[in-house]
Coordinates of C-alpha atoms and ligand atoms in Angstrom, one line a residue:
X16 CA -0.2 0.0 -0.1
X17 CA 2.6 2.7 1.0
X18 CA 5.7 1.7 0.1
X19 CA 9.3 3.9 -0.8
X20 CA 11.6 2.5 -4.0
X21 CA 15.9 3.2 -3.7
X22 CA 14.9 6.6 -2.0
X23 CA 17.1 9.3 -1.0
X24 CA 16.9 12.7 0.4
X25 CA 18.9 15.9 0.5
X26 CA 18.3 19.1 1.9
X27 CA 20.7 20.9 -0.3
X28 CA 22.2 20.2 -3.4
X29 CA 25.1 17.9 -2.6
X30 CA 24.7 18.1 0.7
X31 CA 24.4 14.9 3.3
X32 CA 22.3 12.2 1.6
X33 CA 19.9 10.8 4.2
X34 CA 18.7 6.7 3.5
X35 CA 20.8 5.8 1.0
X36 CA 18.6 3.9 -1.6
X37 CA 16.2 2.8 1.1
X38 CA 13.9 0.4 -0.3
X39 CA 10.6 -0.9 2.4
X40 CA 7.3 -2.0 1.9
X41 CA 4.7 -0.4 4.9
X42 CA 2.5 -3.5 5.9
X43 CA -1.3 -2.5 6.2
X44 CA -3.0 -3.0 9.3
X45 CA 0.8 -2.9 10.8
X46 CA 2.4 -0.5 13.5
X47 CA 5.8 0.7 11.9
X48 CA 8.0 1.9 14.6
X49 CA 10.9 3.8 12.3
X50 CA 13.8 4.2 14.2
X51 CA 17.8 5.7 14.8
X52 CA 20.0 8.1 16.4
X53 CA 19.2 11.7 16.0
X54 CA 19.7 13.6 13.1
X55 CA 19.0 9.9 10.4
X56 CA 16.1 11.3 8.8
X57 CA 12.8 9.7 11.1
X58 CA 11.3 13.0 11.0
X59 CA 12.5 13.7 7.2
X60 CA 11.1 10.4 6.0
X61 CA 7.7 11.0 7.5
X62 CA 7.6 14.6 5.4
X63 CA 8.8 12.5 2.0
X64 CA 6.1 9.9 2.4
X65 CA 4.2 12.0 3.9
X66 CA 4.5 13.7 -0.2
X67 CA 5.4 17.1 2.2
X68 CA 9.0 17.0 0.3
X69 CA 9.8 15.2 -2.7
X70 CA 12.5 12.9 -2.8
X71 CA 16.2 13.4 -4.6
X72 CA 16.0 9.9 -5.8
X73 CA 14.1 7.2 -6.1
X74 CA 9.9 7.8 -5.1
X75 CA 6.9 6.5 -3.1
X76 CA 4.2 4.4 -4.0
X77 CA 1.1 4.6 -3.0
X78 CA -1.7 2.5 -3.9
X79 CA 0.4 1.0 -6.1
X80 CA 0.9 4.6 -7.8
X81 CA 3.8 6.3 -7.9
X82 CA 2.5 9.8 -5.6
X83 CA 5.8 11.6 -4.8
X84 CA 6.0 12.5 -8.6
X85 CA 3.1 14.2 -8.9
X86 CA 2.2 17.6 -9.0
X87 CA 2.0 20.0 -6.1
X88 CA -1.8 20.2 -6.4
X89 CA -1.8 16.4 -6.6
X90 CA -0.2 15.9 -3.8
X91 CA -1.9 18.4 -2.0
X92 CA -5.0 16.3 -2.5
X93 CA -4.2 12.7 -2.1
X94 CA -2.2 14.2 1.3
X95 CA -5.2 16.0 2.6
X96 CA -8.0 13.0 1.5
X97 CA -5.0 9.5 2.3
X98 CA -2.9 10.8 5.2
X99 CA -3.5 12.2 8.7
X100 CA -0.4 13.5 10.9
X101 CA 0.7 13.7 14.5
X102 CA 3.5 16.5 13.9
X103 CA 5.9 16.6 16.3
X104 CA 5.4 18.4 20.0
X105 CA 2.1 18.9 18.0
X106 CA 0.6 22.3 19.2
X107 CA -2.7 23.2 19.4
X108 CA -4.2 26.3 18.5
X109 CA -4.8 27.8 21.8
X110 CA -8.0 30.1 20.7
X111 CA -9.5 27.0 19.5
X112 CA -12.0 24.5 21.4
X113 CA -10.5 20.7 21.2
X114 CA -13.2 19.7 19.0
X115 CA -12.4 22.4 16.9
X116 CA -8.9 22.0 16.4
X117 CA -9.8 17.7 15.6
X118 CA -12.5 18.8 12.6
X119 CA -10.2 20.9 11.1
X120 CA -8.3 18.5 8.8
X121 CA -11.9 16.9 7.8
X122 CA -13.3 20.5 6.7
X123 CA -9.9 21.6 4.7
X124 CA -10.4 18.1 3.0
X125 CA -14.6 18.7 2.2
X126 CA -16.3 17.7 4.7
X127 CA -19.5 19.3 5.9
X128 CA -18.9 20.5 8.9
X129 CA -22.3 18.9 10.6
X130 CA -20.5 15.3 9.2
X131 CA -16.8 16.6 10.8
X132 CA -18.3 17.7 14.0
X133 CA -19.8 13.6 14.5
X134 CA -17.0 12.1 13.7
X135 CA -14.3 14.3 15.5
X136 CA -17.3 13.5 18.8
X137 CA -16.5 9.7 18.3
X138 CA -12.8 9.7 18.1
X139 CA -13.0 11.4 21.5
X140 CA -15.1 9.8 23.1
X141 CA -12.8 6.8 21.9
X142 CA -9.9 8.3 23.2
X143 CA -11.5 9.6 26.5
X144 CA -11.5 12.9 25.3
X145 CA -15.3 13.4 25.6
X146 CA -15.5 15.5 28.2
X147 CA -13.1 18.0 27.1
X148 CA -14.6 18.3 23.4
X149 CA -15.1 22.3 24.6
X150 CA -12.2 23.2 26.2
X151 CA -9.2 25.4 24.8
X152 CA -5.5 23.8 25.2
X153 CA -5.0 25.6 27.7
X154 CA -7.5 23.7 29.8
X155 CA -6.3 20.5 29.4
X156 CA -2.9 18.0 30.0
X157 CA 0.3 17.4 27.7
X158 CA -0.8 13.7 27.2
X159 CA -4.8 15.0 27.1
X160 CA -3.2 17.5 24.1
X161 CA -1.2 14.0 22.2
X162 CA -5.0 12.8 22.4
X163 CA -6.3 15.4 20.6
X164 CA -3.6 15.3 18.4
X165 CA -4.3 11.7 17.5
X166 CA -7.9 12.2 17.1
X167 CA -7.2 15.2 14.7
X168 CA -5.2 13.0 12.7
X169 CA -7.3 10.0 12.2
X170 CA -10.7 12.4 11.7
X171 CA -10.3 12.5 7.6
X172 CA -10.9 8.1 8.1
X173 CA -6.9 8.3 6.5
X174 CA -5.1 5.1 5.2
X175 CA -2.1 6.2 6.3
X176 CA -1.0 7.6 9.8
X177 CA 2.1 9.3 10.1
X178 CA 2.8 9.6 13.9
X179 CA 6.5 11.9 14.6
X180 CA 7.9 11.0 18.0
X181 CA 4.1 11.5 19.9
X182 CA 5.0 9.3 22.7
X183 CA 7.7 12.3 23.2
X184 CA 7.1 13.9 26.1
X185 CA 4.6 12.0 28.0
X186 CA 5.1 9.7 31.3
X187 CA 4.3 6.1 30.3
X188 CA 0.4 5.9 31.5
X189 CA 0.2 8.5 28.7
X190 CA 2.1 6.9 26.2
X191 CA 1.0 3.5 26.6
X192 CA -3.0 5.5 25.7
X193 CA -1.7 7.2 22.7
X194 CA 0.0 4.1 21.4
X195 CA -3.0 2.2 22.4
X196 CA -5.5 4.2 19.6
X197 CA -2.4 4.4 16.9
X198 CA -2.3 0.8 17.4
X199 CA -6.1 1.1 16.8
X200 CA -6.8 3.3 14.1
X201 CA -4.7 0.4 12.0
X202 CA -7.5 -2.1 12.1
X203 CA -9.9 -0.1 11.2
X204 CA -11.8 -0.2 14.0
X205 CA -12.1 3.7 14.5
X206 CA -13.0 4.0 11.0
X207 CA -15.7 3.8 9.3
X208 CA -15.1 1.3 6.5
X209 CA -13.3 -1.2 8.7
X210 CA -10.0 -0.7 6.5
X211 CA -6.6 -1.9 7.4
X212 CA -4.2 1.3 7.9
X213 CA -0.8 2.1 7.2
X214 CA 0.8 3.8 11.1
X215 CA 4.2 5.1 10.5
X216 CA 5.7 6.1 14.3
X217 CA 9.1 7.5 14.2
X218 CA 10.6 7.1 17.5
X219 CA 13.3 6.1 19.7
X220 CA 11.1 5.7 22.9
X221 CA 11.9 2.0 23.9
X222 CA 8.4 1.8 25.2
X223 CA 6.9 2.3 21.4
X224 CA 9.7 -0.2 19.5
X225 CA 8.7 -3.3 21.9
X226 CA 5.1 -2.7 21.6
X227 CA 5.6 -2.2 17.3
X228 CA 4.7 -4.7 14.7
X229 CA 7.7 -4.5 12.8
X230 CA 10.6 -1.8 13.3
X231 CA 12.9 -0.3 10.3
X232 CA 15.7 1.1 11.7
X233 CA 17.2 4.1 9.7
Ligands
ADP305 P1 16.1 13.1 12.9 O1 14.4 12.8 13.0 O2 16.2 11.2 12.6 O3 16.3 13.3 14.5 P2 15.8 14.5 11.3 O4 15.2 14.0 9.8 O5 14.9 15.8 11.7 O6 16.1 13.1 11.9 O7 16.9 15.4 10.6 C1 17.8 14.9 9.7 C2 19.2 15.5 9.1 O8 18.3 16.4 8.1 C3 20.4 16.3 9.9 O9 21.0 16.1 10.0 C4 19.6 17.6 10.4 O10 20.4 18.1 11.0 C5 18.8 17.9 8.5 N1 18.0 18.3 8.8 C6 16.5 18.3 9.2 N2 15.8 19.6 8.9 C7 16.2 20.4 7.4 C8 16.2 21.4 6.9 N3 15.0 21.9 6.9 N4 17.0 22.0 5.9 C9 18.4 21.7 6.3 N5 18.7 20.3 6.7 C10 17.6 19.4 7.4
MG306 MG1 12.9 13.8 14.3

């Protein structure tokens, strides 16, 4: 479903080359942890998989077709419709209520406000955050904020979820909650079509590595 072929990426011409011709197929229905020392390119790989950066060599395939070579507008459309992101240290807009933060990607992807709010409430309920739907980020804890970020990533029912160090600043209890939510997302349990999703987590958290289905070491 999601794969890379002969992938390399350099931020500058002639600069350090990351990934060194990596080929890898990510398994739908599985959580893959991408690990490796700091600076090895874990975050960059998520940006390349998420079509925000274009490979220097090689390509990204989604459902068998090359997507990394598509036009900017096609990549934006694919990204909005097919991918969910949990960014590192995901900062929620402090002025917005939790539910409004969660539904933003769905509105961007063209959902009606009504459908987005219904879906957002289901996700908040599943992640134990229903009571916080109308709170603002200043009124919830860091762990709860990460769970909101996971809801945001799942709201469009994406086939691929990319999460960058989602447990980075969390204690074990909250890390478990976030990981459980991402794992549950793989089998489509939180989705509508019941499709298997591909979940990729960049991490150096031993707890996540231990519980991931597959590990890709950079
Ligand atoms: P990791 O997430 O594994 O710590 P990154 O993907 O953040 O690694 O970074 C990989 C390498 O690319 C590092 O050497 C980093 O300094 C460099 N890098 C990251 N972002 C940029 C950027 N925007 N411009 C130039 N170099 C960058
Ligand atoms: Mg990183």
